[in-house]
PDB file of C-alpha atoms in Angstrom:
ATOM      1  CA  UNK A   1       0.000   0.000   0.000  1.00 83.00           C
ATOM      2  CA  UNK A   2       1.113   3.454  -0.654  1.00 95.00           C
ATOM      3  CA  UNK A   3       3.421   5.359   1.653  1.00 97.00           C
ATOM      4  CA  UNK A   4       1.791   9.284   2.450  1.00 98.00           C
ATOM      5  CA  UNK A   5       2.982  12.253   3.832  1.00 98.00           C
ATOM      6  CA  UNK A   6       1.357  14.520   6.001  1.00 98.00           C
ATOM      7  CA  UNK A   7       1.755  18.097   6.247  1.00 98.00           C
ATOM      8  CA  UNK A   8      -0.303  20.407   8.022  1.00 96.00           C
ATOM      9  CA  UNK A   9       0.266  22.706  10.651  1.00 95.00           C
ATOM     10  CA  UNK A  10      -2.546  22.034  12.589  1.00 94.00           C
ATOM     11  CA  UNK A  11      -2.241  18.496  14.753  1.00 95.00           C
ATOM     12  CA  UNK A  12      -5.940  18.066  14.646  1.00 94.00           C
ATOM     13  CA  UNK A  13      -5.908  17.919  10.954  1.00 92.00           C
ATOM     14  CA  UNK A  14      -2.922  15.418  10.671  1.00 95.00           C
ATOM     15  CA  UNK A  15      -4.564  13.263  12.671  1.00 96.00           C
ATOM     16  CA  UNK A  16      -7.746  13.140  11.111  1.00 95.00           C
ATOM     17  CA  UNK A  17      -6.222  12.608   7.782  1.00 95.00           C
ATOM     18  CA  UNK A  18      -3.981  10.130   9.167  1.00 97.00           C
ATOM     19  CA  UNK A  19      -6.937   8.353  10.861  1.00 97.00           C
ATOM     20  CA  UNK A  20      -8.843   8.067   7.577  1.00 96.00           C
ATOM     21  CA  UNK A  21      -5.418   6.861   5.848  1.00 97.00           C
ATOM     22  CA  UNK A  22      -4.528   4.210   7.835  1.00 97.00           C
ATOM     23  CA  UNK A  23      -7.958   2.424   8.474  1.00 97.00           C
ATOM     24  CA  UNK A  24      -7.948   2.347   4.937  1.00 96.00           C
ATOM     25  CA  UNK A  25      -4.537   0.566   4.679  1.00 96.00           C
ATOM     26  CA  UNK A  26      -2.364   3.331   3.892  1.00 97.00           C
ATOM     27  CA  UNK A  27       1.230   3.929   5.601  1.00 97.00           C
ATOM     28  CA  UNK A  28       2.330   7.237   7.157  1.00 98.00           C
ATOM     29  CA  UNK A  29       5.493   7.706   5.681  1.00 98.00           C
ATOM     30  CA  UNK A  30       5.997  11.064   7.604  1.00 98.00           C
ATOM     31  CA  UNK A  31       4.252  14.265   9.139  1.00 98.00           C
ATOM     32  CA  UNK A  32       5.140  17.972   8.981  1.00 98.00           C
ATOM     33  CA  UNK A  33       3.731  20.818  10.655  1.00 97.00           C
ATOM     34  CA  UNK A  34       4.608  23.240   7.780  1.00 97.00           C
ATOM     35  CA  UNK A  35       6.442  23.836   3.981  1.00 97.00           C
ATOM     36  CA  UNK A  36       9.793  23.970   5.353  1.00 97.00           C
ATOM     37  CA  UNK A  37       9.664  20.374   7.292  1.00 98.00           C
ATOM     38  CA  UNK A  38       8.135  18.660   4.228  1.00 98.00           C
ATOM     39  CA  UNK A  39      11.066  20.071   1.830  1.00 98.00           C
ATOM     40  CA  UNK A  40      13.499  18.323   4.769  1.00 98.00           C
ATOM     41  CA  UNK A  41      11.789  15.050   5.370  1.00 98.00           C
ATOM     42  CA  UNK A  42      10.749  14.240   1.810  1.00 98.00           C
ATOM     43  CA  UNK A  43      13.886  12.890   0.766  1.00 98.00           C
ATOM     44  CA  UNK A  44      14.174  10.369   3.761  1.00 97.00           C
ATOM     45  CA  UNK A  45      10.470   9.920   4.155  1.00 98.00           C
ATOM     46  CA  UNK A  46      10.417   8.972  -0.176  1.00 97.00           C
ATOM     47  CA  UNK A  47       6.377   8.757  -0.034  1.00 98.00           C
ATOM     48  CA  UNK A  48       4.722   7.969  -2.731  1.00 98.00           C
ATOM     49  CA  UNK A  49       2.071  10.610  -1.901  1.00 98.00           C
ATOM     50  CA  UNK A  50       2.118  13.835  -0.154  1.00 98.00           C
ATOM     51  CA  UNK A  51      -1.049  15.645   0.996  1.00 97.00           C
ATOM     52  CA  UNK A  52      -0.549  19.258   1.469  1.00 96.00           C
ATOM     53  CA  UNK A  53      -1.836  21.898   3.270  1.00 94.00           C
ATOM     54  CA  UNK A  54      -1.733  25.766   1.394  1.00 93.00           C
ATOM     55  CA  UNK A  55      -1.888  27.793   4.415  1.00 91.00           C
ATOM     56  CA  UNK A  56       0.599  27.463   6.735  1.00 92.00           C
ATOM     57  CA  UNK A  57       3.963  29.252   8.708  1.00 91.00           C
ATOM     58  CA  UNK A  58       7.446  29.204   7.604  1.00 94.00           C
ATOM     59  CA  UNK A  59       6.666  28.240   4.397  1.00 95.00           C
ATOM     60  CA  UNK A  60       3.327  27.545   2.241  1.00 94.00           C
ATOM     61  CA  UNK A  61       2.238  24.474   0.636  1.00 95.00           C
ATOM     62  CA  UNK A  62       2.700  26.352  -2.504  1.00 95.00           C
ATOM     63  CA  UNK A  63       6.596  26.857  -2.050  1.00 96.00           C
ATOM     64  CA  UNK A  64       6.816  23.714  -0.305  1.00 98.00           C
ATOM     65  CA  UNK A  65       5.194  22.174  -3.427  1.00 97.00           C
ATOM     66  CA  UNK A  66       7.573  23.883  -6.225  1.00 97.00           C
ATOM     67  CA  UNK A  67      10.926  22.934  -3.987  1.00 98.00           C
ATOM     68  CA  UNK A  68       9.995  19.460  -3.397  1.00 98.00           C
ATOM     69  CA  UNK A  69       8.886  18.971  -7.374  1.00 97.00           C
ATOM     70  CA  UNK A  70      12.767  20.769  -7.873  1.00 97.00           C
ATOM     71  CA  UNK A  71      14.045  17.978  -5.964  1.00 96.00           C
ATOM     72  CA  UNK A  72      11.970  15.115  -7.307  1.00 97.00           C
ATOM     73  CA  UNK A  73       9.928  16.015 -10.306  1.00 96.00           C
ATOM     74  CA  UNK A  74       7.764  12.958 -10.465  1.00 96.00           C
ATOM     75  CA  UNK A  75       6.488  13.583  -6.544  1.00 97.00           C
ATOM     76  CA  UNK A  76       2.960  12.850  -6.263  1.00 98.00           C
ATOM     77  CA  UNK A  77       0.891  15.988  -4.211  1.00 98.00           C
ATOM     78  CA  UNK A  78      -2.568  16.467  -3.473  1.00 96.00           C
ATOM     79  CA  UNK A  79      -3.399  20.132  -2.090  1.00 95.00           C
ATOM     80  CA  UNK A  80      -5.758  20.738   0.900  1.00 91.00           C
ATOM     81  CA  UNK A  81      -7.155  24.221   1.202  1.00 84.00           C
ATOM     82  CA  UNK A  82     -10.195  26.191   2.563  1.00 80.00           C
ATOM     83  CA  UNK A  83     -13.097  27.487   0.947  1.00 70.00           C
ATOM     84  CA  UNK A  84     -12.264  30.372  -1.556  1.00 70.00           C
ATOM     85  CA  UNK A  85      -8.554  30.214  -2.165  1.00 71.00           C
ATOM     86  CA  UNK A  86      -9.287  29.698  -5.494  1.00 79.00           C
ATOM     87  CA  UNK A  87      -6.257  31.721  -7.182  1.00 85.00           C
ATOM     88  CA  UNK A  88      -4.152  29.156  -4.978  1.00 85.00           C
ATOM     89  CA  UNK A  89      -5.907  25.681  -5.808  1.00 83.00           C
ATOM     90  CA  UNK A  90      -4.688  27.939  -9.747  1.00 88.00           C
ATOM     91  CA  UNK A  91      -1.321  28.166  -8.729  1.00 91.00           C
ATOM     92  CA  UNK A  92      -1.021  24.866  -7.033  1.00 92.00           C
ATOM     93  CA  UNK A  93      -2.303  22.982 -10.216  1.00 91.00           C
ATOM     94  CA  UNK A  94       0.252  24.833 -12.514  1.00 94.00           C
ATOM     95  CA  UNK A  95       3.143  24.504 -10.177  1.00 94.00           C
ATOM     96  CA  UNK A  96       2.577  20.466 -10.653  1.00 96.00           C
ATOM     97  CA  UNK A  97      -0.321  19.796  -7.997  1.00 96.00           C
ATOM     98  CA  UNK A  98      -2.332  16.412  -9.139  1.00 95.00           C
ATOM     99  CA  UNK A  99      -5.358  17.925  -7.277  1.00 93.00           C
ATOM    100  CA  UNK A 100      -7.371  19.265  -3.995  1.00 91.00           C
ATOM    101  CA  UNK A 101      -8.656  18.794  -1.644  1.00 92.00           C
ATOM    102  CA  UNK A 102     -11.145  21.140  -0.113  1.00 88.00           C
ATOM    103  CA  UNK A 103     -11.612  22.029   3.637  1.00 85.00           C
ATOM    104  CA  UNK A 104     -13.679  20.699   5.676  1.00 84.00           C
ATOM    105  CA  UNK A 105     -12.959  17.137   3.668  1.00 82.00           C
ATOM    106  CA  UNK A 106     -15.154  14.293   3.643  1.00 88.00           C
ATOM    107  CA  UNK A 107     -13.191  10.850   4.269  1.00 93.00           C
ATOM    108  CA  UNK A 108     -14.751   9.746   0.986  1.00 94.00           C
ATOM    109  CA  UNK A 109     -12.993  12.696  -0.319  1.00 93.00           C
ATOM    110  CA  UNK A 110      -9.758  12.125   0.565  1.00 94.00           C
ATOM    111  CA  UNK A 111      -9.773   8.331  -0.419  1.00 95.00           C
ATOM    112  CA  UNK A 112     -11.171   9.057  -3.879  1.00 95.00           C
ATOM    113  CA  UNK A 113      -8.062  11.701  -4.343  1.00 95.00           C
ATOM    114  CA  UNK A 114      -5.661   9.311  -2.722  1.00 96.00           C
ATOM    115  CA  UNK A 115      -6.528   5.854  -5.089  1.00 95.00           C
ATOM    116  CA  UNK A 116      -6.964   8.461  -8.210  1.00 94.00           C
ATOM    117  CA  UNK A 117      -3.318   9.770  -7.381  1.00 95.00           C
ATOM    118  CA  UNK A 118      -1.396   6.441  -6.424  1.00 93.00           C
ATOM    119  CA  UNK A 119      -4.245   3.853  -7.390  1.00 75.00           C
TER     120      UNK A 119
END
């Protein structure tokens, strides 16, 4: 089963994901509370899936998204953002996002994005 990263920067939201993951037989391969970790654990964590939250400190999903893609170009990340950050969801898609998710997220959601991303 696939290996996932995690990175949000709220705990709550981490968990829940990786709640809906793993009774669904996916593997936490790593979590990060924000941009800058993900960039830093990617390489060691290799997942073959990284969910990704827009809005956070240190660095954004966005940034976070364009330095892992510099270090691995085929790395496989699904966005998660709030209502209305439309122009971003844009951004994220052009940068090399293979979708989003939208806040609050249904676990059907997630799973659909997850098995359409890594099968």
């Amino acid at each position: 089963m696939a290996k996932v990263m995690i990175c949000d920067d709220a705990a709550f939201m981490r968990m829940m994901i990786k709640d809906i993951l793993t009774k669904n037989g996916y593997e936490i391969a790593a979590e990060a509370e924000n941009g800058q970790k993900a960039v830093e654990k990617y390489p060691e964590a290799k997942p073959d899936l990284v969910l990704m939250d827009i809005t956070m400190p240190e660095m954004d999903g966005i940034e976070a998204l364009k330095k892992i893609k510099a270090l691995d170009p085929g790395a496989k990340i699904i966005m998660c953002s709030a209502m209305g950050q439309q122009a971003m969801v844009i951004e994220a898609i052009q940068a090399g996002a293979k979708d989003f998710i939208v806040k609050p997220f249904q676990a059907e959601r997630v799973l659909e994005a997850v098995k359409k991303v890594v099968g």
